[in-house]
Tab-separated table of C-alpha atoms in Angstrom:
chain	number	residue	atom	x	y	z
A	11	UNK	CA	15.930	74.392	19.336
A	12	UNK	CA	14.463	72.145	16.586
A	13	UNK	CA	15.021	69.220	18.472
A	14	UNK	CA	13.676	70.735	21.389
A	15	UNK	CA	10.269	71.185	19.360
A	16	UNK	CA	10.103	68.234	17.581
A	17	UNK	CA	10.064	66.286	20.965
A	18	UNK	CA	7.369	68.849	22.865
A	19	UNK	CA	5.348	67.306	19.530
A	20	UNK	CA	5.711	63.845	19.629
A	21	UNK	CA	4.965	64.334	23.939
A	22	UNK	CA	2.100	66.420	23.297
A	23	UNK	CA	0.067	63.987	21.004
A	24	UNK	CA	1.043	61.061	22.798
A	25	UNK	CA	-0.076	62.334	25.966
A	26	UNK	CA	-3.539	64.199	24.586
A	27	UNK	CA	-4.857	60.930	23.728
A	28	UNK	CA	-5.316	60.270	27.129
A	29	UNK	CA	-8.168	61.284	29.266
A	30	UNK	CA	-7.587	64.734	31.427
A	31	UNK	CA	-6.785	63.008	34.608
A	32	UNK	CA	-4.797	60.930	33.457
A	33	UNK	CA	-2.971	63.407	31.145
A	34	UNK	CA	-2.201	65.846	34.059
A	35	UNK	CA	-0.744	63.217	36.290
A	36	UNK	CA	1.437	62.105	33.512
A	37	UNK	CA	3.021	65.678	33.216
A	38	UNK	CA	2.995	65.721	36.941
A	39	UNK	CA	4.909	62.976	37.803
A	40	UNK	CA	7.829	63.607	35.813
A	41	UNK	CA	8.057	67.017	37.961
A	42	UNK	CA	8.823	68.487	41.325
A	43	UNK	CA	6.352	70.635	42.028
A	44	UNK	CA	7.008	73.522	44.452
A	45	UNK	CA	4.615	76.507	45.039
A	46	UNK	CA	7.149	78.833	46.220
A	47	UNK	CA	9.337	78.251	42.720
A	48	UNK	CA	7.791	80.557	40.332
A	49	UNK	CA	10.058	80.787	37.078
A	50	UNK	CA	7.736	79.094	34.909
A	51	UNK	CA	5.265	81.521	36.017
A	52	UNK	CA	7.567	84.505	35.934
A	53	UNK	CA	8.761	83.559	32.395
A	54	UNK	CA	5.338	83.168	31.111
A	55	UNK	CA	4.699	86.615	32.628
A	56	UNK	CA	7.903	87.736	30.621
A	57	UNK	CA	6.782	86.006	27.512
A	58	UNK	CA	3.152	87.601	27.815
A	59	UNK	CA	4.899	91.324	28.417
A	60	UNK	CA	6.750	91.222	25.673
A	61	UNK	CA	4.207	88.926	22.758
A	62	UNK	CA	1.511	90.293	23.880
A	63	UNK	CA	1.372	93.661	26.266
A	64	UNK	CA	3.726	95.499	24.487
A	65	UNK	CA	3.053	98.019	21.491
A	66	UNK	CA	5.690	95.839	19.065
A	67	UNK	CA	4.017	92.535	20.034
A	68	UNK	CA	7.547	90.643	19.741
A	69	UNK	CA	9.926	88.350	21.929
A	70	UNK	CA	13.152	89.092	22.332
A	71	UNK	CA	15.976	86.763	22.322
A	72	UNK	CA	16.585	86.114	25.671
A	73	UNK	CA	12.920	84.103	26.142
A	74	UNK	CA	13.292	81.082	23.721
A	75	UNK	CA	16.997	80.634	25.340
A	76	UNK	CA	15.035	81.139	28.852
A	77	UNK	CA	12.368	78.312	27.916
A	78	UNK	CA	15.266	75.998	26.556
A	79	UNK	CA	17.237	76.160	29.695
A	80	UNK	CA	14.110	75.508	31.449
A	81	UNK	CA	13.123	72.407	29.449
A	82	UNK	CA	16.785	70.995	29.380
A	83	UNK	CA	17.322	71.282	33.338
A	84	UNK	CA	14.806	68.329	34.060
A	85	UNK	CA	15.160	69.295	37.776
A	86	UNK	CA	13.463	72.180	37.183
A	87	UNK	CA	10.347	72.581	39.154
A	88	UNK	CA	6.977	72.653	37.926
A	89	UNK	CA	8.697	71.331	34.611
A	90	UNK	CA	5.540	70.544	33.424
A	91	UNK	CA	3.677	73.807	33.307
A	92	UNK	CA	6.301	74.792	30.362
A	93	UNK	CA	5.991	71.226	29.188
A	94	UNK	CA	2.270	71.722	28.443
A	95	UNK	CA	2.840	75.450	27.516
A	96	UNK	CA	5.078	74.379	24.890
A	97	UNK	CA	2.672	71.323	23.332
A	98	UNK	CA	0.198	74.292	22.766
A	99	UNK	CA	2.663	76.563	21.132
A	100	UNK	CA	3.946	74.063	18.887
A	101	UNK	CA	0.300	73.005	18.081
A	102	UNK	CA	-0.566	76.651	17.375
A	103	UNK	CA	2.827	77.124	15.306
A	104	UNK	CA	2.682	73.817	13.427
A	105	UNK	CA	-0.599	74.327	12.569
A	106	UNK	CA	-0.015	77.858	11.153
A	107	UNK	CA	2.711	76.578	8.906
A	108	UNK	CA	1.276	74.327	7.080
A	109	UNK	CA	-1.901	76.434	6.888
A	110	UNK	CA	-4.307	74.068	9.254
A	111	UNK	CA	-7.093	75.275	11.812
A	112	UNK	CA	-5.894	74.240	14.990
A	113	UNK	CA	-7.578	71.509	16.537
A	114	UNK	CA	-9.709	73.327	18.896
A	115	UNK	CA	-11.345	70.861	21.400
A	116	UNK	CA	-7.115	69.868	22.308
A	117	UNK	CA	-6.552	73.496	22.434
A	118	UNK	CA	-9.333	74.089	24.851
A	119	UNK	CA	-8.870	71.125	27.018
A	120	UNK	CA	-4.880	71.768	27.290
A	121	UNK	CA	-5.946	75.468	28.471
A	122	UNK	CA	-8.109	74.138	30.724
A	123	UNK	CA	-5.594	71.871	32.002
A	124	UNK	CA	-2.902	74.029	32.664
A	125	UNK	CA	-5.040	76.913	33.896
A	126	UNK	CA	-6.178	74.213	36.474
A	127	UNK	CA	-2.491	73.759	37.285
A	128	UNK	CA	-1.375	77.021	37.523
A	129	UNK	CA	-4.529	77.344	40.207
A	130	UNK	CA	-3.430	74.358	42.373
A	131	UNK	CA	-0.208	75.387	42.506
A	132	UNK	CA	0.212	78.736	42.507
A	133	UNK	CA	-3.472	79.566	43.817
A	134	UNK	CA	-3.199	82.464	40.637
A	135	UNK	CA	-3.319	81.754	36.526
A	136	UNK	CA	-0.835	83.803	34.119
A	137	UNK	CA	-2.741	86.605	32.515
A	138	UNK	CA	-1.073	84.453	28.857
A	139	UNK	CA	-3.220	81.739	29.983
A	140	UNK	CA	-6.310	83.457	30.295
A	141	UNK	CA	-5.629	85.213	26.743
A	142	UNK	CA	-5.048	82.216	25.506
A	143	UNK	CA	-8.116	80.022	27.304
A	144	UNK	CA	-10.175	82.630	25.647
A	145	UNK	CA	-9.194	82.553	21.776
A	146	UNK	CA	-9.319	78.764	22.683
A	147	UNK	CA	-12.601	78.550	23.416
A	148	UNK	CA	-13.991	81.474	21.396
A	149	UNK	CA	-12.522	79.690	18.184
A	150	UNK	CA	-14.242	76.489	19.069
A	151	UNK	CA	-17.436	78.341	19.410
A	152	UNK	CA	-18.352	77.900	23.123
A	153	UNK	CA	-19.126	82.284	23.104
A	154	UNK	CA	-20.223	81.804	26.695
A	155	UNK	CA	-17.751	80.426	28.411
A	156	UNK	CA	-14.904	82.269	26.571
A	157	UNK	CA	-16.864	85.429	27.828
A	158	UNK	CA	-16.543	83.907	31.331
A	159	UNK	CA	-12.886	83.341	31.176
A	160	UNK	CA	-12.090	86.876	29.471
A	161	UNK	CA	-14.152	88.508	32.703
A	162	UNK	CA	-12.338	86.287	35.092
A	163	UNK	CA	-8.641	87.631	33.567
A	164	UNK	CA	-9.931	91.010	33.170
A	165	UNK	CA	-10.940	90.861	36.753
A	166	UNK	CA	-7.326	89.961	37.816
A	167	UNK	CA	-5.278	91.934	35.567
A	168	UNK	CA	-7.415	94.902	34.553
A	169	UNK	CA	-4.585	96.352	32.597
A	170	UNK	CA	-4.245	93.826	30.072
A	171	UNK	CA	-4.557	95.591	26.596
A	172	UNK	CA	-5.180	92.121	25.000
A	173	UNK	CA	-7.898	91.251	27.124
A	174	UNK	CA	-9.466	94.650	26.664
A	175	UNK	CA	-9.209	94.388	22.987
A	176	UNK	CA	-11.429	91.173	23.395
A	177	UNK	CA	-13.592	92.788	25.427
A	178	UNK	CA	-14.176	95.376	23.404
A	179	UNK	CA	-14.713	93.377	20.152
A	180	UNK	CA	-17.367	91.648	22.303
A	181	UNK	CA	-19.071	94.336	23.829
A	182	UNK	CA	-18.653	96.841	21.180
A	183	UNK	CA	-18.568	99.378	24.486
A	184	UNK	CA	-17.260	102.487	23.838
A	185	UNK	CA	-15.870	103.312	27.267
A	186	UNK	CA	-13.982	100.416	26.722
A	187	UNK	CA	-13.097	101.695	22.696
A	188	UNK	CA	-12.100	105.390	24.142
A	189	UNK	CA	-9.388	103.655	26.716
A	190	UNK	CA	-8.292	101.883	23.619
A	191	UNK	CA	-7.926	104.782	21.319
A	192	UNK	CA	-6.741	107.262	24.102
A	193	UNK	CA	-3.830	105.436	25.686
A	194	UNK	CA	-3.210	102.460	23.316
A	195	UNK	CA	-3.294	103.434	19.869
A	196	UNK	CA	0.446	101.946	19.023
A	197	UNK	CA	-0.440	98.792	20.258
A	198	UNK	CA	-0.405	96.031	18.317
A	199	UNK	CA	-3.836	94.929	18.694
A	200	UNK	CA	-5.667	98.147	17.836
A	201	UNK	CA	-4.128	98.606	14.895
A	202	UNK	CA	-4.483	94.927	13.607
A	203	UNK	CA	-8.289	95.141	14.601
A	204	UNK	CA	-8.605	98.419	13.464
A	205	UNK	CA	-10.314	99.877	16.519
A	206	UNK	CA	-10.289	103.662	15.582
């Protein structure tokens, strides 16, 4: 698994110095893409249920050997949606561990990027992609269009407790605060924000 992130790094930089269109046709053309495959988006949807929607806020086992046997299988299609969901984890996790701020303009143009993809392709973005479009470009400051991509995801998945944690530390609503506190008090998010 090392190995396996050590390479997503060395790809990921290499191909962010490039310009956008340029950078997605890269990833693309060392893929078959194929609208009607959807494990990439079904594991990203299992890695967002788990990390994110549920109360403990961890993965279990079974996703980092998912994503591995994903990445080694280069026939698999739509490769590089996990390719470029990886170089932002590993950005995000090699960043943390050496105590950094993440570069946020190559966070924010990789979400935009893959967000883009996941539209072409699937005509439909992974609710994990809209979470993380968001912190990406509420971190780098640009409030207003962070806003508009948190009401775009809460407009497709409505449930998300993640996105209506955001939404709440925006709008300080308390409709939004009472949901919160009435059917999600054990989740991870309202207790590490402290929304009482």
């Amino acid at each position: 698994m090392k190995k396996f992130i050590i390479i997503i790094f060395f790809i990921s930089f290499k191909l962010f110095s490039q310009p956008n269109e340029e950078r997605i046709n890269q990833f693309r053309s060392e893929t078959k893409i194929d609208n009607q495959d959807k494990a990439i988006f079904n594991l990203l949807d299992e890695f967002y249920a788990q990390a994110l929607q549920s109360d403990l806020g961890e993965l279990n086992a079974d996703i980092p050997k998912k994503i591995d046997k994903l990445y080694q299988n280069r026939k698999t299609k739509n490769r590089h949606l996990l390719l470029m969901f990886m170089a932002y984890q590993n950005h995000i996790s090699q960043t943390a561990a050496v105590g950094k701020k993440p570069n946020t303009k190559f966070q924010v143009e990789l979400m935009t990027d893959i967000a883009y993809e996941f539209k072409n392709i699937f005509n439909k973005i992974p609710v994990l992609i809209y979470i993380y479009k968001f912190e990406a470009l509420d971190t780098s400051g640009q409030n207003e269009e962070a806003v508009k991509v948190l009401n775009e995801g809460l407009t497709e998945y409505p449930d998300s407790i993640p996105l209506k944690v955001y939404n709440f530390l925006i709008s300080k609503d308390e409709i939004i605060k009472t949901d919160l506190i009435t059917n999600h008090s054990n989740h991870w998010m309202v207790k590490q924000f402290e929304i009482k």
